[in-house]
CSV table of C-alpha atoms in Angstrom, one decimal:
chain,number,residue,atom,x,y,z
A,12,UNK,CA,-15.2,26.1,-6.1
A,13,UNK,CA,-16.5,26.7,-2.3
A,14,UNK,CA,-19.7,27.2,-1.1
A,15,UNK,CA,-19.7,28.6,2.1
A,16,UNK,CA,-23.0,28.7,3.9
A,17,UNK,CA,-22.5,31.1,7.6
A,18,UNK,CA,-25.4,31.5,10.3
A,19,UNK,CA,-26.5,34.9,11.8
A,20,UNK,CA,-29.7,35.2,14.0
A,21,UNK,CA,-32.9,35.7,12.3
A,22,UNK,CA,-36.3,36.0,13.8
A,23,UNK,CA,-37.6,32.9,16.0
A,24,UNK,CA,-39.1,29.5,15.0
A,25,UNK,CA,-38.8,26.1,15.9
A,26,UNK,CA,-35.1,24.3,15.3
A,27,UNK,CA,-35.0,20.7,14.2
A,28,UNK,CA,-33.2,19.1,16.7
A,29,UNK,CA,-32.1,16.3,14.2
A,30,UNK,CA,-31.1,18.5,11.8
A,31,UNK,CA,-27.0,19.6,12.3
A,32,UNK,CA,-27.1,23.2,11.1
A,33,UNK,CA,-29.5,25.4,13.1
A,34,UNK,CA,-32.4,27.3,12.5
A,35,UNK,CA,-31.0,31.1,11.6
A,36,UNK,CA,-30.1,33.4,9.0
A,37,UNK,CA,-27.8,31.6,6.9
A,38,UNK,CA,-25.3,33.5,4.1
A,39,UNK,CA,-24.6,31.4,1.3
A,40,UNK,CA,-22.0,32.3,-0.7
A,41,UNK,CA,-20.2,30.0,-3.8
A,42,UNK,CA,-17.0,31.0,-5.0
A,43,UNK,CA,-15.3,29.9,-8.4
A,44,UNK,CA,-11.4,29.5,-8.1
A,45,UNK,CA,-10.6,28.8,-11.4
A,46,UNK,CA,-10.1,26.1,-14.1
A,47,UNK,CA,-7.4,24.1,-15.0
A,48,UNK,CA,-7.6,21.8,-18.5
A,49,UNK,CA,-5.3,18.5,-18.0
A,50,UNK,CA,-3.8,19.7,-14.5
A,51,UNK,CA,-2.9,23.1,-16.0
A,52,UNK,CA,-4.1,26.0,-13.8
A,53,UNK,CA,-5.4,28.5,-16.6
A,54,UNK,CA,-5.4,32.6,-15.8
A,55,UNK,CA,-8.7,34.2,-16.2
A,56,UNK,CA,-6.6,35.9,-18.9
A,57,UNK,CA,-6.5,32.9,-21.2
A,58,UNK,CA,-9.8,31.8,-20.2
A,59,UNK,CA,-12.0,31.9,-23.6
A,60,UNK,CA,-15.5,34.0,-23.3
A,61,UNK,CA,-17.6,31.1,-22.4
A,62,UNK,CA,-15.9,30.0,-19.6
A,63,UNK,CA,-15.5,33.4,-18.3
A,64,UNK,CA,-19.4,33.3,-18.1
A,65,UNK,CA,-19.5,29.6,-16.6
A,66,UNK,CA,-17.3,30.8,-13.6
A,67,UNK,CA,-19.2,34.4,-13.7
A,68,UNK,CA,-22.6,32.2,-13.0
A,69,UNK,CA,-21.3,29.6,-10.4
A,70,UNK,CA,-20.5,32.8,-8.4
A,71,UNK,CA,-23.1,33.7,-6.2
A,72,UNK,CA,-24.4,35.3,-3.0
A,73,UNK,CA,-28.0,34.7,-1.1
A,74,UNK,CA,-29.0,35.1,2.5
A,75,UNK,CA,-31.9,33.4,4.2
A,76,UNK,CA,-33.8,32.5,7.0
A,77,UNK,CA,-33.9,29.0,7.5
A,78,UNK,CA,-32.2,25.8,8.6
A,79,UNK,CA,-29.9,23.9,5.5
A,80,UNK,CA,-30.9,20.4,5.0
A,81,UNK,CA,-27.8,18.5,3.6
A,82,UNK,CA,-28.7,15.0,5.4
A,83,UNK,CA,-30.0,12.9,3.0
A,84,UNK,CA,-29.8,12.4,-1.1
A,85,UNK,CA,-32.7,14.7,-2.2
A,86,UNK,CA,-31.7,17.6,-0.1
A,87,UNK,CA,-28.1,17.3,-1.5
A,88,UNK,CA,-29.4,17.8,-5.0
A,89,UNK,CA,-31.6,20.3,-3.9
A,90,UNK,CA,-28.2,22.3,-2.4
A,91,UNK,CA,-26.2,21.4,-5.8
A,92,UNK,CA,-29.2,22.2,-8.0
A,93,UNK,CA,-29.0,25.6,-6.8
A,94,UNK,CA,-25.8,26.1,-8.4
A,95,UNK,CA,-25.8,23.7,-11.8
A,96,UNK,CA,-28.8,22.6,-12.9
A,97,UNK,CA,-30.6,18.5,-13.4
A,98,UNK,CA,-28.1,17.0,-10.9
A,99,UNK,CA,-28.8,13.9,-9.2
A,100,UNK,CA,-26.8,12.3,-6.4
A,101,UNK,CA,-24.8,9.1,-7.3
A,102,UNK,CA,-23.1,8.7,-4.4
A,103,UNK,CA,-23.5,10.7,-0.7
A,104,UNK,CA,-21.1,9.4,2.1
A,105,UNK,CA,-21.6,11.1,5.9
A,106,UNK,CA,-18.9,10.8,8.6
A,107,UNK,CA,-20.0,12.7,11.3
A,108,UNK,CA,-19.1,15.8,10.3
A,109,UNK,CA,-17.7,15.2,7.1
A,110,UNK,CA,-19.7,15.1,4.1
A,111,UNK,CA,-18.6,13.7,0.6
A,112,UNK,CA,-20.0,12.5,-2.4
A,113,UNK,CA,-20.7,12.2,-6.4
A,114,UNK,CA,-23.3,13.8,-8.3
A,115,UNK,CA,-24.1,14.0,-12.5
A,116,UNK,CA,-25.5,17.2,-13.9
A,117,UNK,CA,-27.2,18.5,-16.9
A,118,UNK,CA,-25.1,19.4,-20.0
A,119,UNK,CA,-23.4,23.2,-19.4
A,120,UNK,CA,-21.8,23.6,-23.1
A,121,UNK,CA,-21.3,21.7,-26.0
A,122,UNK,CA,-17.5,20.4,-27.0
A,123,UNK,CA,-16.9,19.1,-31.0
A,124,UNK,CA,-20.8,19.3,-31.4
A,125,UNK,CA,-21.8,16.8,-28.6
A,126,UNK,CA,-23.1,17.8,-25.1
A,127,UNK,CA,-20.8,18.4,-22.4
A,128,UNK,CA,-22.0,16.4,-18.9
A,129,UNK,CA,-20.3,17.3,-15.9
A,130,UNK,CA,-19.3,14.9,-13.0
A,131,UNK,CA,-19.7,17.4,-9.3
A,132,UNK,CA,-17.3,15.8,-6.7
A,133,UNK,CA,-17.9,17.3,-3.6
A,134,UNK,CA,-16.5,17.3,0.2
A,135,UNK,CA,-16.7,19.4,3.4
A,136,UNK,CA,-17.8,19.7,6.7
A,137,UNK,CA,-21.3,20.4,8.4
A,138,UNK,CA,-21.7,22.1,11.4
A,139,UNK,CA,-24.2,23.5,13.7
A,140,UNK,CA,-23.2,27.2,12.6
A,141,UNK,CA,-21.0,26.8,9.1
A,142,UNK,CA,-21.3,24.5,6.5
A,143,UNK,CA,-18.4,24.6,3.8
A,144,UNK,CA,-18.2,22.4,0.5
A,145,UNK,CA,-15.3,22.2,-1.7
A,146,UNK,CA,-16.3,21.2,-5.0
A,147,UNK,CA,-14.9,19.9,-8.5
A,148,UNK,CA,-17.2,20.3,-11.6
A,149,UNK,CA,-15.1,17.5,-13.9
A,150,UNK,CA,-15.8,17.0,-17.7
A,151,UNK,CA,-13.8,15.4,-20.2
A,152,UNK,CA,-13.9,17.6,-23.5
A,153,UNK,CA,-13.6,16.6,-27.4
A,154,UNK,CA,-12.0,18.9,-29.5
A,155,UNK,CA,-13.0,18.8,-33.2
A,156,UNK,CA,-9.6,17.3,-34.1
A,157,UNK,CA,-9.8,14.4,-31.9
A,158,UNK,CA,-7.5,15.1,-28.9
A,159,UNK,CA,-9.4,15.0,-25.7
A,160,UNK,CA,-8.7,17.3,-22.5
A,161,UNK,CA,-10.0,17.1,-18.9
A,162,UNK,CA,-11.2,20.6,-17.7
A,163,UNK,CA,-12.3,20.9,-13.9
A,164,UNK,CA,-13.9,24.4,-12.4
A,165,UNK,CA,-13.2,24.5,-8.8
């Protein structure tokens, strides 16, 4: 999954000098690329309903007029929360540039009767006019006969 946020000009107001994006209209776009269950790419096709509508819900367009705040831990889960909900920031490493980090999210479905908590990975790159994330919703699921699978949405 990428979330993409772009800047265009919007009307004037004070830019925070500190703060690596500017001040502008900003289009924020996340994009689902697909699932895979235990390192298997799986077609849309194949995909059952539910998952069809997680992937139909992560994908999402919004413009605004602002300046994106991704420097510390309580603006990252802001950012993140706008796409899953009840995450919190384990882990959030800056580079320069480069941003990466861990975060734990609330329950999205429910695998052999037991909620299903997703792990976000996330990395990218902040600048002062494009901000792009690639990110990995993880979750380890328990089928009613025992076997376990690893699905990721990206």
């Amino acid at each position: 999954m990428c979330a993409a946020l772009l800047l265009a000009g919007c009307k004037p107001a004070l830019d925070d000098p500190d703060n690596v994006p500017r001040l502008g209209r900003w289009r924020d776009e996340t994009v689902p690329i697909g699932i895979s269950i235990d390192d298997r790419g799986v077609p849309d096709s194949e995909l059952p309903g539910d998952f069809r509508d997680l992937l139909a819900k992560l994908d999402r367009v919004e413009e605004h007029c602002g300046e994106p705040y991704l420097r510390k831990q309580d603006e990252m889960e802001r950012f993140l929360n706008q796409r899953f909900e009840g995450c919190r920031v384990e882990r959030l490493d800056r580079d320069g540039p480069a941003v990466s980090g861990l975060a734990s999210c609330a329950p999205i479905m429910r695998s052999a009767g037991k909620a299903v908590t997703p792990a976000v990975r996330f990395e990218g790159m902040i600048g002062p006019d494009r901000l792009q994330l690639d990110m990995r919703m993880i979750q380890r699921l328990s089928l009613p006969t025992g076997s376990n699978h690893m699905l990721v949405v990206s």
